[in-house]
Coordinates of C-alpha atoms in Angstrom, one line a residue:
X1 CA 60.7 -39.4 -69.3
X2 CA 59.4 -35.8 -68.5
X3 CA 55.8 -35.3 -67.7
X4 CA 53.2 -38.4 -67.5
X5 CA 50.3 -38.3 -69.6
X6 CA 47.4 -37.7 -67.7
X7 CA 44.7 -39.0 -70.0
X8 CA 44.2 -41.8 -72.6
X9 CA 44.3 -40.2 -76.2
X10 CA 46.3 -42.5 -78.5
X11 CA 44.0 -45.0 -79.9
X12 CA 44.9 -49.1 -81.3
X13 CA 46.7 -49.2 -84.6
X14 CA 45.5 -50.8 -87.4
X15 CA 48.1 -54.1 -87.4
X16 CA 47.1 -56.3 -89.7
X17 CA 49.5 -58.8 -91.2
X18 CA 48.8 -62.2 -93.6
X19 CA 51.1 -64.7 -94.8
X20 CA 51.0 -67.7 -98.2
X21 CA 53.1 -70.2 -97.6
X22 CA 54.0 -73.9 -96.6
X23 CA 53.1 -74.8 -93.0
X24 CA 56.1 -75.7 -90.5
X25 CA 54.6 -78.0 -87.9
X26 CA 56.4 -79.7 -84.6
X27 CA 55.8 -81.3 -81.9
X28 CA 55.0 -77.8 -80.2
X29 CA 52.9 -77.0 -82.6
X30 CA 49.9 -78.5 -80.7
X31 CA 50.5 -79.2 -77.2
X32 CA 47.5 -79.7 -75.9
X33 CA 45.3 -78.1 -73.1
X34 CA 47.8 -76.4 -70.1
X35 CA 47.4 -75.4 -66.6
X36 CA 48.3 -72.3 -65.6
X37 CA 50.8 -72.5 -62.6
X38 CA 49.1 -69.8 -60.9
X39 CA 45.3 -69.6 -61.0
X40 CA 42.6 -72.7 -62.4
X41 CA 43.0 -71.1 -66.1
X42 CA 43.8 -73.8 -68.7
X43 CA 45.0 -72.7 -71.9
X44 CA 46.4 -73.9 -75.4
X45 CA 48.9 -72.3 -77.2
X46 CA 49.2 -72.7 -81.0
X47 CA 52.3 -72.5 -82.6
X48 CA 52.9 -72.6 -86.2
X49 CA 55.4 -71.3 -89.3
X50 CA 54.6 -70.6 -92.4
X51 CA 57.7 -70.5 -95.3
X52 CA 57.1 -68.4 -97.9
X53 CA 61.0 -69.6 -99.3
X54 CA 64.3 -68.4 -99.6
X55 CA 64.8 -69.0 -95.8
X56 CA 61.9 -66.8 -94.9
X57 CA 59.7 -68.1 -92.1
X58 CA 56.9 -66.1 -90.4
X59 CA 56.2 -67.8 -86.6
X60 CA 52.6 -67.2 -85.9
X61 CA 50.9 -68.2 -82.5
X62 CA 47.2 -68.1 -80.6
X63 CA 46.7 -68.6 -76.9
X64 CA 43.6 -69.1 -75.3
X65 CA 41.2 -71.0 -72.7
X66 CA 39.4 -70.4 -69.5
X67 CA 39.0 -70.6 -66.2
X68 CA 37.9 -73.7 -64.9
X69 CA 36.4 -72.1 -61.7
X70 CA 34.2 -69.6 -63.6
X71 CA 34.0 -71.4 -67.6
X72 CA 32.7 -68.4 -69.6
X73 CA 33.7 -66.9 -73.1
X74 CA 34.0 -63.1 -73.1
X75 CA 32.9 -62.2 -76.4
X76 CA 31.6 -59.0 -78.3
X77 CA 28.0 -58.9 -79.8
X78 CA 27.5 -58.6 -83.9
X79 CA 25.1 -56.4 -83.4
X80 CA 26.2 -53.6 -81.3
X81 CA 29.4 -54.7 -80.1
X82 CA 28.3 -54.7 -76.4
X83 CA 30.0 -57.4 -74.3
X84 CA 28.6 -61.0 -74.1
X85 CA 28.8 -64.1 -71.1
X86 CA 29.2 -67.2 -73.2
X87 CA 28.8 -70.1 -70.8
X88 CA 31.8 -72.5 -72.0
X89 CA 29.1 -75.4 -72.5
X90 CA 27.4 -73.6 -74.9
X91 CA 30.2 -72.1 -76.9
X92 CA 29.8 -74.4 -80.3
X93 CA 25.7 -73.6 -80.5
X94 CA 25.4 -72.3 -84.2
X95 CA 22.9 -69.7 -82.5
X96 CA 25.4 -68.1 -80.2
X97 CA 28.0 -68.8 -82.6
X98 CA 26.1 -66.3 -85.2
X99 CA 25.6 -63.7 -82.9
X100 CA 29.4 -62.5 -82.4
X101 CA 31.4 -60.5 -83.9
X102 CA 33.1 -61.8 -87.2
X103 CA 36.8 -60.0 -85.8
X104 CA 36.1 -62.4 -82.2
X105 CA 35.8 -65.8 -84.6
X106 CA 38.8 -67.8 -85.7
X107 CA 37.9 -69.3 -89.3
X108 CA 39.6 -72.3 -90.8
X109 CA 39.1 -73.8 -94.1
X110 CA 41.8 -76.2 -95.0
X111 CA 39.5 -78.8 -97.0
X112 CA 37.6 -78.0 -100.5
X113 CA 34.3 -80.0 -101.8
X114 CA 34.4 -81.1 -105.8
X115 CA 33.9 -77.5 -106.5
X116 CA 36.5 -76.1 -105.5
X117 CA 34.4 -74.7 -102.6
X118 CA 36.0 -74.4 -98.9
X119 CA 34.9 -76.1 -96.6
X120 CA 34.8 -73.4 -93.7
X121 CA 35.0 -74.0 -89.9
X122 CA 34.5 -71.4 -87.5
X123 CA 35.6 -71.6 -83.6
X124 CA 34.8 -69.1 -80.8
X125 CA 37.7 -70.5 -78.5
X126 CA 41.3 -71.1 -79.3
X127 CA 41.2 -74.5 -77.5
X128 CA 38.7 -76.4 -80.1
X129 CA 40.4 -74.6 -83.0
X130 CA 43.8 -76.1 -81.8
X131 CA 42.0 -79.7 -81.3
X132 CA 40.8 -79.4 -85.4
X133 CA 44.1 -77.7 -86.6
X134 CA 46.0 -80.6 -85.1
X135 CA 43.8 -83.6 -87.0
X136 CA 43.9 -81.5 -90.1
X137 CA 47.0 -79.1 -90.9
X138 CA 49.7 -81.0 -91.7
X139 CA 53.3 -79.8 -92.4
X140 CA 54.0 -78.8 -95.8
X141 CA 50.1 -78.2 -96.4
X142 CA 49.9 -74.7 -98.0
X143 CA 47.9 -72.5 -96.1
X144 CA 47.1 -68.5 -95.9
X145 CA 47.1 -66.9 -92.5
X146 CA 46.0 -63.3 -91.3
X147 CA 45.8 -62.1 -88.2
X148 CA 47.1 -58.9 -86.0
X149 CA 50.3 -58.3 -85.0
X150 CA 50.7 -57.6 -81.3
X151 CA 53.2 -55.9 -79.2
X152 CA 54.5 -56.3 -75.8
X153 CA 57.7 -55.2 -73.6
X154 CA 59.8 -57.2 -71.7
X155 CA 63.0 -57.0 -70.1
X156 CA 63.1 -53.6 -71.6
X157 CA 62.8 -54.5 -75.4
X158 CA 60.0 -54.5 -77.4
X159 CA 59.0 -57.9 -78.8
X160 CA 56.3 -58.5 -81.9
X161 CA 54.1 -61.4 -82.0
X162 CA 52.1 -62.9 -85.0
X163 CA 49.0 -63.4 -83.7
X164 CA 46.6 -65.9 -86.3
X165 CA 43.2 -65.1 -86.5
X166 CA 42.2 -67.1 -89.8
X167 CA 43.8 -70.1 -91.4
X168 CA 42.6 -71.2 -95.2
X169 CA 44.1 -73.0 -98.1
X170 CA 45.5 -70.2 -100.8
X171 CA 43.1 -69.1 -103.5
X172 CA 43.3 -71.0 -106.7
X173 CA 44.6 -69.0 -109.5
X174 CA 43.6 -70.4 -112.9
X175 CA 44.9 -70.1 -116.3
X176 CA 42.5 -69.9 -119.6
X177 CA 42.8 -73.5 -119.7
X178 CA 41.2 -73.4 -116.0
X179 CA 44.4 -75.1 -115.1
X180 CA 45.5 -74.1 -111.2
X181 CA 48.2 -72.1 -111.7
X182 CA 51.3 -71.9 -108.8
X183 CA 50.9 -70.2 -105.5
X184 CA 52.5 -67.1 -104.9
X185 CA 54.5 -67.2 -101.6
X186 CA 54.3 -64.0 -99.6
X187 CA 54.4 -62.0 -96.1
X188 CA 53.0 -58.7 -95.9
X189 CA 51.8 -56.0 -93.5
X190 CA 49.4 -53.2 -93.0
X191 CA 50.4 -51.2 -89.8
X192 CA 49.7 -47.6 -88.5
X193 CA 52.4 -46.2 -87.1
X194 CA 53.5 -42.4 -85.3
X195 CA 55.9 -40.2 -86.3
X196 CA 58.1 -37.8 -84.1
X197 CA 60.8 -35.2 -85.7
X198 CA 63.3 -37.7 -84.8
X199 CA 62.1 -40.5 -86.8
X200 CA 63.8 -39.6 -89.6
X201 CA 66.3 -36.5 -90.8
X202 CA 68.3 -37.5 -94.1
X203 CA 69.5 -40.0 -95.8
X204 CA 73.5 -40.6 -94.5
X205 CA 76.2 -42.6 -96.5
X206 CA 76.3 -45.2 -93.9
X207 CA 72.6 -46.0 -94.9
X208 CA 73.6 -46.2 -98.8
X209 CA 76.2 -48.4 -98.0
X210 CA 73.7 -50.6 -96.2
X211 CA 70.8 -50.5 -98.8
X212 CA 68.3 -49.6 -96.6
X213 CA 67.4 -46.8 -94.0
X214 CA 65.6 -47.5 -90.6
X215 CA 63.1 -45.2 -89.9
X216 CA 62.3 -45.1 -86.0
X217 CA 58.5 -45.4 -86.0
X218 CA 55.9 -46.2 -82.9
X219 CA 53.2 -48.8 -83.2
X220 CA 50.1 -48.3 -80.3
X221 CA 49.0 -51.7 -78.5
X222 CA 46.5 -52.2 -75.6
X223 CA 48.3 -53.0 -72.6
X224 CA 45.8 -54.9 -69.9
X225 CA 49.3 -54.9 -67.0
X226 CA 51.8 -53.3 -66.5
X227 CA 54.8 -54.5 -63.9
X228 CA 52.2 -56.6 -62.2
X229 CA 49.3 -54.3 -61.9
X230 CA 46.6 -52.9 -63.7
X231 CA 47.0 -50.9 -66.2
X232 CA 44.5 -51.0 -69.1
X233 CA 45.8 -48.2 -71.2
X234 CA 47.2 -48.2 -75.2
X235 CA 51.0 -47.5 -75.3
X236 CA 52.9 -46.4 -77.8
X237 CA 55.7 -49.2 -78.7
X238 CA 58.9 -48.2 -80.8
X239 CA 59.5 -50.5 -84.2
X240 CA 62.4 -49.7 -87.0
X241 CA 60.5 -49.6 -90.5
X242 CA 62.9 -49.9 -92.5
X243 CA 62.6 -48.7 -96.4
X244 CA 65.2 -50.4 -99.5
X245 CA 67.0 -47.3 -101.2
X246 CA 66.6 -47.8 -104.8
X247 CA 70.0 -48.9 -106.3
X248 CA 69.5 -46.7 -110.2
X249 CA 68.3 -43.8 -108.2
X250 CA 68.7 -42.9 -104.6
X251 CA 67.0 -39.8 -105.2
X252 CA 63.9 -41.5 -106.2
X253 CA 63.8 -42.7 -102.4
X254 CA 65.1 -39.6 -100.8
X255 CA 61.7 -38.0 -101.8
X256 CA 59.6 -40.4 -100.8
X257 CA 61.8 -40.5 -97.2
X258 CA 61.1 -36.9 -97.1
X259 CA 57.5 -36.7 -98.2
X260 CA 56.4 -39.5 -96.1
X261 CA 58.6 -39.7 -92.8
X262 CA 60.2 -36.5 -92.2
X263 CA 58.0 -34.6 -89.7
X264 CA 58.5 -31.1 -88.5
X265 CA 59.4 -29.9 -84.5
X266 CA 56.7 -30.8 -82.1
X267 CA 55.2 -32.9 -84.7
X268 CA 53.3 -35.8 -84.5
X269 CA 52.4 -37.8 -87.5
X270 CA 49.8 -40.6 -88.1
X271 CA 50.3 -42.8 -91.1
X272 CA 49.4 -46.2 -92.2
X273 CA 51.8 -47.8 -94.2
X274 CA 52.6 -51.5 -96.4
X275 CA 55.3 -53.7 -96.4
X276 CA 56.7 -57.3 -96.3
X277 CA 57.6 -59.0 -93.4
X278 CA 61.2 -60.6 -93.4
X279 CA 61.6 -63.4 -90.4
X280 CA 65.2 -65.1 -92.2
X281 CA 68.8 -64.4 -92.5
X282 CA 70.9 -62.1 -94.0
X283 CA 72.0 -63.8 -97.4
X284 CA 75.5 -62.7 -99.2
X285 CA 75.9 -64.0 -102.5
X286 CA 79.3 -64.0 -104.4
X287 CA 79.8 -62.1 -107.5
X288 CA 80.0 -63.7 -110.7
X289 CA 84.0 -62.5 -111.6
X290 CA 84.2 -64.6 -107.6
X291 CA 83.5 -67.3 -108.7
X292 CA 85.7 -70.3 -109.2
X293 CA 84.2 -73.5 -110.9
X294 CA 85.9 -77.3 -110.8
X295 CA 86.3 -78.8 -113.7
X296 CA 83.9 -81.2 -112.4
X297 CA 81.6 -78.2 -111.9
X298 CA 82.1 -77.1 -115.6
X299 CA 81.2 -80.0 -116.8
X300 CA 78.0 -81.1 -115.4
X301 CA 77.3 -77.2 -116.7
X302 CA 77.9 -78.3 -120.4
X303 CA 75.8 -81.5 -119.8
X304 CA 73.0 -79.4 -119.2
X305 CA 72.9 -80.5 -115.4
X306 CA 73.4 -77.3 -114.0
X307 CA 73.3 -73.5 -115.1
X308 CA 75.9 -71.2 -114.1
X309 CA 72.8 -69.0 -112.2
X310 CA 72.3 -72.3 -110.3
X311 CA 75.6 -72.7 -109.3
X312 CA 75.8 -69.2 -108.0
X313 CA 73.8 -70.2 -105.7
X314 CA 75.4 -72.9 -103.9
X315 CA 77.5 -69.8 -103.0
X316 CA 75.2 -68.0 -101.4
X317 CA 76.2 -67.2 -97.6
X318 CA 73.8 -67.5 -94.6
X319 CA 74.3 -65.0 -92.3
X320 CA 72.9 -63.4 -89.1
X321 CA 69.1 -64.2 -88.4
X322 CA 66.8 -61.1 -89.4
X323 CA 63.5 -59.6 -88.2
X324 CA 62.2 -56.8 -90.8
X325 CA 59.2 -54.9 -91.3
X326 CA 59.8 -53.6 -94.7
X327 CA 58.3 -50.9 -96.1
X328 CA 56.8 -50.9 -100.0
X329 CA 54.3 -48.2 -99.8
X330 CA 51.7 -46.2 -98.1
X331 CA 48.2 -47.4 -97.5
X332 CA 46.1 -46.0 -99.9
X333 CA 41.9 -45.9 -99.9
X334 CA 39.4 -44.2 -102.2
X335 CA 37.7 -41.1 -101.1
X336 CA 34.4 -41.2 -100.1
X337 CA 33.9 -37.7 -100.7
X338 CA 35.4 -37.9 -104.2
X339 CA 35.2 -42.1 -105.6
X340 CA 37.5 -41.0 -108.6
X341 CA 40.1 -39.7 -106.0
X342 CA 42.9 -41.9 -104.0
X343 CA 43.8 -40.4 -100.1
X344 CA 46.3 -41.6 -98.2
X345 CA 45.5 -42.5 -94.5
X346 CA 47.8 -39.5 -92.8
X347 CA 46.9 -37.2 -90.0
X348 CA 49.4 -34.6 -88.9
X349 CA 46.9 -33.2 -85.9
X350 CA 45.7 -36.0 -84.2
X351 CA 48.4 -36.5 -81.6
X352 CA 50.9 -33.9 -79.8
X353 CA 54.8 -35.1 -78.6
X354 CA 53.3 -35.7 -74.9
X355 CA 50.9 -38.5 -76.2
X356 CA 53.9 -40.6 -76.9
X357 CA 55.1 -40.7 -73.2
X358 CA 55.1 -43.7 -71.6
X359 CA 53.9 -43.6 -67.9
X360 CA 57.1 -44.4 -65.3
X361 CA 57.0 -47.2 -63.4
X362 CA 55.6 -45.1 -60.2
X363 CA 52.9 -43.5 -62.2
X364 CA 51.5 -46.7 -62.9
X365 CA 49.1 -46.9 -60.3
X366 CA 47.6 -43.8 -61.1
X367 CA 46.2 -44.6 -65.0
X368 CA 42.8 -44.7 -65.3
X369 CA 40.8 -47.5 -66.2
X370 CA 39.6 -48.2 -69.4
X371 CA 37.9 -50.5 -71.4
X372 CA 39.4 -52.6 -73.4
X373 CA 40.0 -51.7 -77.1
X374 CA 38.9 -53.5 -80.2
X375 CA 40.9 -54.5 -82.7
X376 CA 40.5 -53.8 -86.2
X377 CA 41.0 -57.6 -87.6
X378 CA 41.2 -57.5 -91.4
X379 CA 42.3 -54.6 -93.6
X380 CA 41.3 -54.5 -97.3
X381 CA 44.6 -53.8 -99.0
X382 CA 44.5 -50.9 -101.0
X383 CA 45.6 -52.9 -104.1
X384 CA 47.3 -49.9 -106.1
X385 CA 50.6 -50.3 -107.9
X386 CA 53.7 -48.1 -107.3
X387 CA 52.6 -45.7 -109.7
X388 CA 49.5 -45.0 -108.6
X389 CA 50.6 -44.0 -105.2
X390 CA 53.8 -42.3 -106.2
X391 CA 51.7 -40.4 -108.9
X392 CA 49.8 -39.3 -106.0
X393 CA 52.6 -37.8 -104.1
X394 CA 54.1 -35.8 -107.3
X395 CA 56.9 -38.5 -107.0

């Protein structure tokens, strides 16, 4: 790296992710309470999947506890955000309850009265919403999670953890009829990210050969230590975003490549973008004129047993395990100047090149102290179609 930075600029992303799907519980799922090997801390870690099909699994996770020597909750007041001392003994009183923060609660509804109404539980400590989860989520239950996604470093490469903040059973979709319709399975993302002029330059044949092209992005995260010491500062953490080339017309994508990720020298761009998450494996199917079927296969086809589409399928080929933050489109918000108006959440002067230097080890010892950010928990999607926002661009 060249020069440090000498003061404490970049501020947390918004990270935001939620997932609908069918829960994957084991017997790690729920371990119970832990002691730490080096202080009196005890602990729980939650650790759950949720498969939103065709191999896709999101692993999502929640650590917490306290210290046995000195039992209190640090929390964040409702009403101003200032910091509160919750003794651990009185950690479940509905008044002290009510007077945190919604983003510092974990919610949990996985139970609905004859009204269709959840039944809502809310917990200020990871360790008594582990005990309820474990008596009442069962594997295969459908559920909806949302929480933040966090990053951390280690051993040089940047790892990204689903962190679950709320648990519920999926909304109920009804028909005319009032009939409940199927649940749509899905795992999505809102995340700001920072661009440099090296993020992205053009579109190469090796990336329309793959499909897709990786745009190197950087995702801020509050780090409390740093190689052992205190650090307290919000880093800047590199992620691929990677965005699907439309197959009819590469063009089409090009544009929006160019409009959205290409930023000029000693550039620094803030933008919040949308996508899915893909935790699964690379899948290869065979094509149709590929395709050999057994006589034995042909005929349980003219029986009505199987389709041809269905066959197909068997041929489909696992291949190497995946970890993709996909991108579908750029957060979009009304103006609150203008209501009739759409704006996309974009800054171009907010940051400088030298904000996105990471201290060296040896500097370490010489960033300031800060407090500790807040997280933005829950982002309203913007909910517009791909129209609206590529109308928006002049796409």
């Amino acid at each position: 790296m060249a020069e440090k930075r000498n003061d404490q600029k970049l501020a947390p992303s918004k990270r935001s992710w939620m997932a609908v799907g069918k829960a994957k519980i084991n017997e790690n799922s729920f371990a119970g309470l832990k002691n730490s090997e080096r202080s009196d801390y005890q602990y729980v870690r939650i650790n759950i999947g949720i498969d939103t099909g065709e191999g896709n699994v999101v692993y999502a996770e929640l650590m917490g506890g306290y210290s046995m020597g000195n039992p209190i909750i640090y929390s964040s007041s409702k009403d101003d955000g200032s910091l509160l001392e919750i003794p651990w003994a009185n950690r479940q009183e509905e008044a002290i309850v009510s007077s945190v923060a919604d983003y510092r609660l974990h919610k949990v509804g996985l139970h609905r009265d004859e009204k269709g109404k959840l039944d809502i539980k809310t917990f200020l400590s990871p360790v008594d919403m582990h005990d309820y989860l474990k008596e009442n989520l069962k594997d295969g239950m459908e559920i909806a999670v949302r929480g933040n996604i966090k990053y951390q470093e280690y051993n040089g490469e940047v790892q990204k953890k689903y962190e679950i903040q709320n648990i519920f059973l999926p909304f109920e979709n009804k028909d005319k009829e009032g009939n409940v319709l199927p649940t749509t399975y899905k795992a999505e993302f809102t995340q700001t990210i920072l661009l440099d002029e090296s993020s992205y330059k053009r579109m190469t044949k090796k990336d329309k050969d793959n499909g897709e092209v990786i745009v190197s992005a950087y995702a801020v995260d509050y780090v409390s230590k740093k190689n052992g010491k205190e650090y307290k500062k919000n880093d800047p953490f590199n992620i691929g975003l990677y965005v699907k080339i439309n197959e009819e017309d590469p063009s089409k994508t090009e544009k929006i490549l160019d409009k959205l990720f290409k930023v000029g020298k000693g550039k620094v761009r803030e933008i919040t973008v949308e996508g899915k998450i893909i935790e699964g494996y690379d899948q290869q199917s065979v094509s149709d004129k590929d395709i050999e079927l057994s006589d034995e296969v042909k005929e349980l086809i003219e029986m009505g047993l199987y389709s041809k589409e269905e066959a197909k399928e068997k041929m489909t080929v696992r291949g190497n395990k995946v970890s993709k933050m996909l991108f579908t489109r750029p957060f979009i918000q009304k103006d609150q100047d203008n209501p009739k108006s759409l704006l996309m959440d974009i800054n171009d002067t907010k940051y400088t090149p030298e904000d996105l230097i990471v201290l060296d080890e040896e500097d370490v010892d010489e960033a300031l102290d800060n407090e500790s950010s807040q997280e933005e928990n829950q982002d309203d999607s913007s909910s517009v179609s791909e129209a609206d926002w590529m109308k928006e661009l002049g796409i």
